[in-house]
Short mmCIF file of C-alpha atoms and ligand atoms in Angstrom, two decimals:
data_model
loop_
_atom_site.label_atom_id
_atom_site.label_comp_id
_atom_site.label_asym_id
_atom_site.label_seq_id
_atom_site.Cartn_x
_atom_site.Cartn_y
_atom_site.Cartn_z
CA UNK A 238 19.07 6.66 0.45
CA UNK A 239 15.83 6.26 1.84
CA UNK A 240 15.92 5.21 4.98
CA UNK A 241 11.92 4.63 5.68
CA UNK A 242 10.01 1.65 5.28
CA UNK A 243 6.78 2.59 5.32
CA UNK A 244 5.34 -1.31 4.28
CA UNK A 245 5.72 -4.49 5.17
CA UNK A 246 3.86 -7.53 7.35
CA UNK A 247 5.13 -10.15 10.03
CA UNK A 248 3.68 -13.30 10.41
CA UNK A 249 0.68 -11.43 12.22
CA UNK A 250 -0.91 -11.17 8.78
CA UNK A 251 -2.36 -14.54 7.44
CA UNK A 252 0.42 -14.00 4.83
CA UNK A 253 3.21 -13.09 6.98
CA UNK A 254 6.61 -15.20 6.96
CA UNK A 255 8.55 -13.34 9.31
CA UNK A 256 8.23 -12.74 13.21
CA UNK A 257 8.37 -9.39 14.10
CA UNK A 258 11.34 -8.88 16.24
CA UNK A 259 13.32 -10.85 13.40
CA UNK A 260 11.84 -7.52 10.86
CA UNK A 261 13.18 -5.31 13.62
CA UNK A 262 16.15 -6.29 14.39
CA UNK A 263 17.25 -6.85 10.24
CA UNK A 264 15.44 -3.54 9.70
CA UNK A 265 18.67 -1.84 12.06
CA UNK A 266 21.31 -4.17 10.93
CA UNK A 267 20.28 -2.36 7.50
CA UNK A 268 21.00 0.68 8.71
CA UNK A 269 17.07 1.94 8.20
CA UNK A 270 16.60 4.67 10.36
CA UNK A 271 12.44 3.76 10.53
CA UNK A 272 9.65 1.05 9.99
CA UNK A 273 5.53 1.07 9.71
CA UNK A 274 4.30 -2.46 10.33
CA UNK A 275 1.23 -2.53 7.86
CA UNK A 276 -0.08 -5.77 9.40
CA UNK A 277 -3.55 -6.62 6.56
CA UNK A 278 -6.78 -5.91 7.22
CA UNK A 279 -8.94 -7.52 4.04
CA UNK A 280 -12.75 -7.14 6.18
CA UNK A 281 -14.80 -8.62 4.31
CA UNK A 282 -12.79 -10.59 1.99
CA UNK A 283 -14.06 -12.38 -1.35
CA UNK A 284 -12.39 -15.30 -1.30
CA UNK A 285 -12.38 -16.55 2.72
CA UNK A 286 -14.25 -18.75 4.25
CA UNK A 287 -15.43 -16.31 7.31
CA UNK A 288 -15.12 -12.11 7.19
CA UNK A 289 -12.09 -12.89 9.62
CA UNK A 290 -10.00 -14.76 7.02
CA UNK A 291 -8.18 -11.74 6.34
CA UNK A 292 -7.89 -9.90 9.31
CA UNK A 293 -5.12 -9.26 11.52
CA UNK A 294 -5.86 -9.71 15.15
CA UNK A 295 -5.18 -5.90 16.55
CA UNK A 296 -5.46 -6.43 20.33
CA UNK A 297 -2.41 -9.24 20.15
CA UNK A 298 -0.77 -6.91 17.48
CA UNK A 299 -0.44 -3.80 19.26
CA UNK A 300 0.20 -5.91 22.13
CA UNK A 301 3.69 -7.17 20.80
CA UNK A 302 4.36 -3.74 18.96
CA UNK A 303 4.60 -2.15 22.88
CA UNK A 304 6.78 -4.95 23.76
CA UNK A 305 9.24 -4.69 20.73
CA UNK A 306 9.46 -1.45 19.59
CA UNK A 307 12.61 0.02 20.90
CA UNK A 308 14.34 -3.38 21.15
CA UNK A 309 16.31 -1.32 19.05
CA UNK A 310 17.55 1.72 19.61
CA UNK A 311 18.42 3.48 16.28
CA UNK A 312 15.35 2.06 14.49
CA UNK A 313 12.08 4.02 14.90
CA UNK A 314 9.12 1.90 14.92
CA UNK A 315 6.09 2.45 13.56
CA UNK A 316 2.35 0.95 14.15
CA UNK A 317 0.45 0.79 10.68
CA UNK A 318 -2.13 -0.75 9.22
CA UNK A 319 -3.19 -1.99 5.69
CA UNK A 320 -7.39 -1.36 5.01
CA UNK A 321 -8.35 -4.40 2.04
CA UNK A 322 -10.91 -1.50 1.11
CA UNK A 323 -14.21 -2.08 -0.91
CA UNK A 324 -17.50 -0.49 -1.79
CA UNK A 325 -18.45 -2.45 0.68
CA UNK A 326 -17.16 -2.15 4.61
CA UNK A 327 -15.92 0.93 5.10
CA UNK A 328 -18.82 1.79 7.82
CA UNK A 329 -16.74 -1.16 9.34
CA UNK A 330 -13.09 0.39 8.83
CA UNK A 331 -14.63 4.10 10.35
CA UNK A 332 -15.33 2.25 13.62
CA UNK A 333 -12.24 -0.12 13.09
CA UNK A 334 -9.65 2.53 12.64
CA UNK A 335 -10.90 4.67 15.73
CA UNK A 336 -10.00 1.61 18.14
CA UNK A 337 -6.01 1.45 17.90
CA UNK A 338 -3.68 4.11 18.28
CA UNK A 339 -2.16 4.10 14.49
CA UNK A 340 0.86 5.42 12.91
CA UNK A 341 -0.06 5.95 9.47
CA UNK A 342 -3.00 3.92 7.21
CA UNK A 343 -3.13 2.51 3.99
CA UNK A 344 -5.94 1.69 2.14
CA UNK A 345 -5.31 -1.07 -0.89
CA UNK A 346 -8.24 -2.42 -3.77
CA UNK A 347 -7.11 -6.28 -3.52
CA UNK A 348 -10.58 -7.20 -4.58
CA UNK A 349 -13.20 -6.14 -7.10
CA UNK A 350 -16.13 -7.20 -6.25
CA UNK A 351 -16.11 -11.11 -5.23
CA UNK A 352 -12.84 -11.30 -7.56
CA UNK A 353 -9.05 -10.80 -7.05
CA UNK A 354 -7.06 -9.29 -10.35
CA UNK A 355 -4.40 -11.72 -8.47
CA UNK A 356 -5.96 -14.73 -9.72
CA UNK A 357 -6.60 -15.83 -14.05
CA UNK A 358 -10.25 -16.38 -13.30
CA UNK A 359 -9.94 -11.85 -12.89
CA UNK A 360 -8.69 -11.22 -16.53
CA UNK A 361 -10.46 -14.01 -18.11
CA UNK A 362 -14.41 -12.64 -17.10
CA UNK A 363 -13.07 -9.37 -19.27
CA UNK A 364 -13.14 -9.04 -22.91
CA UNK A 365 -8.78 -7.51 -21.99
CA UNK A 366 -6.95 -6.92 -19.73
CA UNK A 367 -7.22 -2.97 -21.00
CA UNK A 368 -10.87 -3.55 -19.53
CA UNK A 369 -9.86 -5.29 -16.24
CA UNK A 370 -6.90 -2.91 -16.18
CA UNK A 371 -10.37 0.21 -16.28
CA UNK A 372 -12.95 -1.73 -13.75
CA UNK A 373 -10.20 -1.71 -11.32
CA UNK A 374 -9.37 1.46 -11.36
CA UNK A 375 -12.46 2.42 -11.63
CA UNK A 376 -13.01 0.16 -8.44
CA UNK A 377 -10.45 2.35 -7.13
CA UNK A 378 -11.79 5.96 -7.78
CA UNK A 379 -15.04 4.41 -5.57
CA UNK A 380 -13.46 3.62 -2.90
CA UNK A 381 -11.51 7.11 -2.96
CA UNK A 382 -14.76 8.61 -2.76
CA UNK A 383 -15.56 6.68 -0.12
CA UNK A 384 -12.62 6.50 2.35
CA UNK A 385 -11.70 9.20 4.87
CA UNK A 386 -10.00 6.52 6.87
CA UNK A 387 -6.16 6.60 5.29
CA UNK A 388 -3.47 7.89 4.57
CA UNK A 389 -2.16 6.76 1.24
CA UNK A 390 -3.36 4.61 -1.20
CA UNK A 391 -1.45 1.54 -1.87
CA UNK A 392 0.18 0.04 -4.80
CA UNK A 393 -2.43 1.72 -7.17
CA UNK A 394 -1.72 0.01 -10.01
CA UNK A 395 -1.84 -2.90 -7.83
CA UNK A 396 -3.97 -5.44 -10.74
CA UNK A 397 -1.07 -4.69 -13.08
CA UNK A 398 1.62 -7.36 -11.03
CA UNK A 399 -1.20 -9.79 -12.41
CA UNK A 400 -2.33 -9.54 -15.99
CA UNK A 401 -0.87 -11.28 -18.34
CA UNK A 402 1.39 -7.92 -20.24
CA UNK A 403 2.44 -7.06 -16.39
CA UNK A 404 2.97 -2.97 -17.23
CA UNK A 405 4.71 -3.68 -20.57
CA UNK A 406 1.78 -2.65 -22.16
CA UNK A 407 0.55 0.07 -20.09
CA UNK A 408 0.42 3.79 -20.39
CA UNK A 409 -0.61 6.59 -18.59
CA UNK A 410 -2.42 7.56 -22.01
CA UNK A 411 -4.67 4.46 -22.28
CA UNK A 412 -6.52 5.45 -18.34
CA UNK A 413 -5.78 8.68 -18.78
CA UNK A 414 -9.38 9.76 -18.08
CA UNK A 415 -10.00 8.15 -14.34
CA UNK A 416 -5.94 8.17 -13.55
CA UNK A 417 -6.17 11.78 -13.65
CA UNK A 418 -9.76 11.05 -11.46
CA UNK A 419 -8.60 9.14 -9.27
CA UNK A 420 -5.42 10.78 -8.18
CA UNK A 421 -7.43 14.41 -8.02
CA UNK A 422 -9.70 13.28 -6.10
CA UNK A 423 -6.94 11.67 -3.51
CA UNK A 424 -5.02 15.38 -3.78
CA UNK A 425 -8.39 17.50 -3.19
CA UNK A 426 -8.85 14.87 0.21
CA UNK A 427 -5.10 15.46 1.33
CA UNK A 428 -4.34 11.94 0.64
CA UNK A 429 -1.05 10.26 -0.64
CA UNK A 430 -0.13 7.08 -2.47
CA UNK A 431 2.92 4.90 -1.93
CA UNK A 432 5.97 4.14 -4.65
CA UNK A 433 5.67 0.51 -3.44
CA UNK A 434 8.91 -1.48 -4.44
CA UNK A 435 7.71 -4.66 -4.89
CA UNK A 436 6.32 -4.26 -8.52
CA UNK A 437 10.15 -4.45 -9.29
CA UNK A 438 10.81 -8.03 -7.53
CA UNK A 439 7.61 -9.21 -9.39
CA UNK A 440 8.61 -9.10 -12.42
CA UNK A 441 7.80 -6.08 -14.10
CA UNK A 442 9.30 -2.94 -15.60
CA UNK A 443 8.79 -1.34 -12.51
CA UNK A 444 7.49 -0.17 -8.92
CA UNK A 445 3.48 -0.08 -8.49
CA UNK A 446 2.05 2.40 -9.02
CA UNK A 447 3.90 3.39 -12.42
CA UNK A 448 6.36 5.77 -12.95
CA UNK A 449 4.00 7.54 -14.88
CA UNK A 450 1.30 7.59 -12.61
CA UNK A 451 3.90 8.95 -9.94
CA UNK A 452 5.01 11.41 -12.67
CA UNK A 453 1.88 12.81 -12.83
CA UNK A 454 0.89 12.50 -8.77
CA UNK A 455 3.65 15.13 -8.55
CA UNK A 456 2.57 17.12 -12.14
CA UNK A 457 -1.54 17.47 -10.45
CA UNK A 458 -0.67 19.09 -7.15
CA UNK A 459 0.52 15.57 -5.17
CA UNK A 460 3.10 15.74 -2.28
CA UNK A 461 2.61 13.00 -0.08
CA UNK A 462 4.02 10.35 -1.04
CA UNK A 463 5.56 6.85 1.45
CA UNK A 464 8.12 4.32 0.49
CA UNK A 465 7.74 0.70 1.70
CA UNK A 466 9.06 -3.20 0.12
CA UNK A 467 5.89 -4.16 1.06
CA UNK A 468 8.40 -6.97 2.18
CA UNK A 469 6.03 -11.07 3.79
CA UNK A 470 10.06 -11.63 4.92
CA UNK A 471 13.10 -10.07 6.25
CA UNK A 472 14.69 -10.61 2.96
CA UNK A 473 12.40 -8.05 1.35
CA UNK A 474 12.80 -5.17 3.08
CA UNK A 475 13.88 -2.23 1.72
CA UNK A 476 14.08 -4.49 -1.07
CA UNK A 477 14.83 -1.94 -4.95
CA UNK A 478 15.04 0.66 -2.59
CA UNK A 479 17.35 1.86 -5.15
CA UNK A 480 15.49 1.77 -8.14
CA UNK A 481 12.83 4.03 -6.45
CA UNK A 482 14.16 6.46 -5.02
CA UNK A 483 15.73 7.22 -8.80
CA UNK A 484 11.76 6.86 -10.13
CA UNK A 485 11.64 9.74 -7.08
CA UNK A 486 14.16 11.69 -8.44
CA UNK A 487 13.07 11.39 -11.84
CA UNK A 488 9.23 12.47 -11.06
CA UNK A 489 10.37 15.62 -9.62
CA UNK A 490 10.68 14.55 -5.58
CA UNK A 491 12.84 16.15 -3.45
CA UNK A 492 11.38 14.71 -0.28
CA UNK A 493 9.40 11.26 0.84
CA UNK A 494 7.49 10.74 3.74
CA UNK A 495 6.25 9.01 6.44
CA UNK A 496 3.67 9.29 9.36
CA UNK A 497 3.55 9.59 13.03
CA UNK A 498 0.50 9.19 14.75
CA UNK A 499 -1.42 9.97 11.54
CA UNK A 500 -0.06 12.50 10.68
CA UNK A 501 2.85 13.29 7.47
CA UNK A 502 6.44 14.10 7.84
CA UNK A 503 8.96 15.25 4.94
CA UNK A 504 12.50 14.08 4.71
CA UNK A 505 14.55 15.22 1.89
CA UNK A 506 16.12 12.96 -0.88
ZN1 ZN B 836 -1.77 -4.70 -0.71
ZN1 ZN B 837 0.85 -5.05 1.75
#
């Protein structure tokens, strides 16, 4: 069974619902062996009124983490962050990530230009769902080339969660050129991906990214894959990890990855 949840948010994130101490106690009581907090830093988020609208107070976050990390003796608790990366904020993140002793950094595309795939407006601005997805993957490819300051790319097909047909009409083949280039870029830079189980509880048939993307990542030589619930509440911790594990096995993985001090460690399935 998967014992490490490496993607979660507490009330220190703008959209988090549960307190950090409650998350730690819940994770321990579920029998998890390790967790990593990955609070949001979407610096210069185009939706917010100020650039800091969706940015965790990292000093307060680190202080609270240090205070609580040992409260459950059988649970290893790590310090991470989820960066909302875009073509415009890589210099800011280069500096930001040097300032704190992160164990793990997720880079995620939450926006395409000024639009959020979460909104209907995003899909309405394209002539088809396919064109909207393609633009999302193109944005990720640009970011993957631009950034070095992350360990894994978060929920690689995030836009699919909010498209009119979710992942029902998605096939790898439709986007093979761009996705192959994206995956090869990540692999050549020593970056991994995550299997984000939130897809299952957001009305999709699979996780983010889709099983076909994870399979192709493995075929192309990808080794680093973390597992995260993207919990924003204690009830979502470790959610659908049985399904995520089955996906990993079907894709040929014999292990999954955790990070300590930005270095990958591999744990057998
Ligand atoms: Zn995210
Ligand atoms: Zn997240």
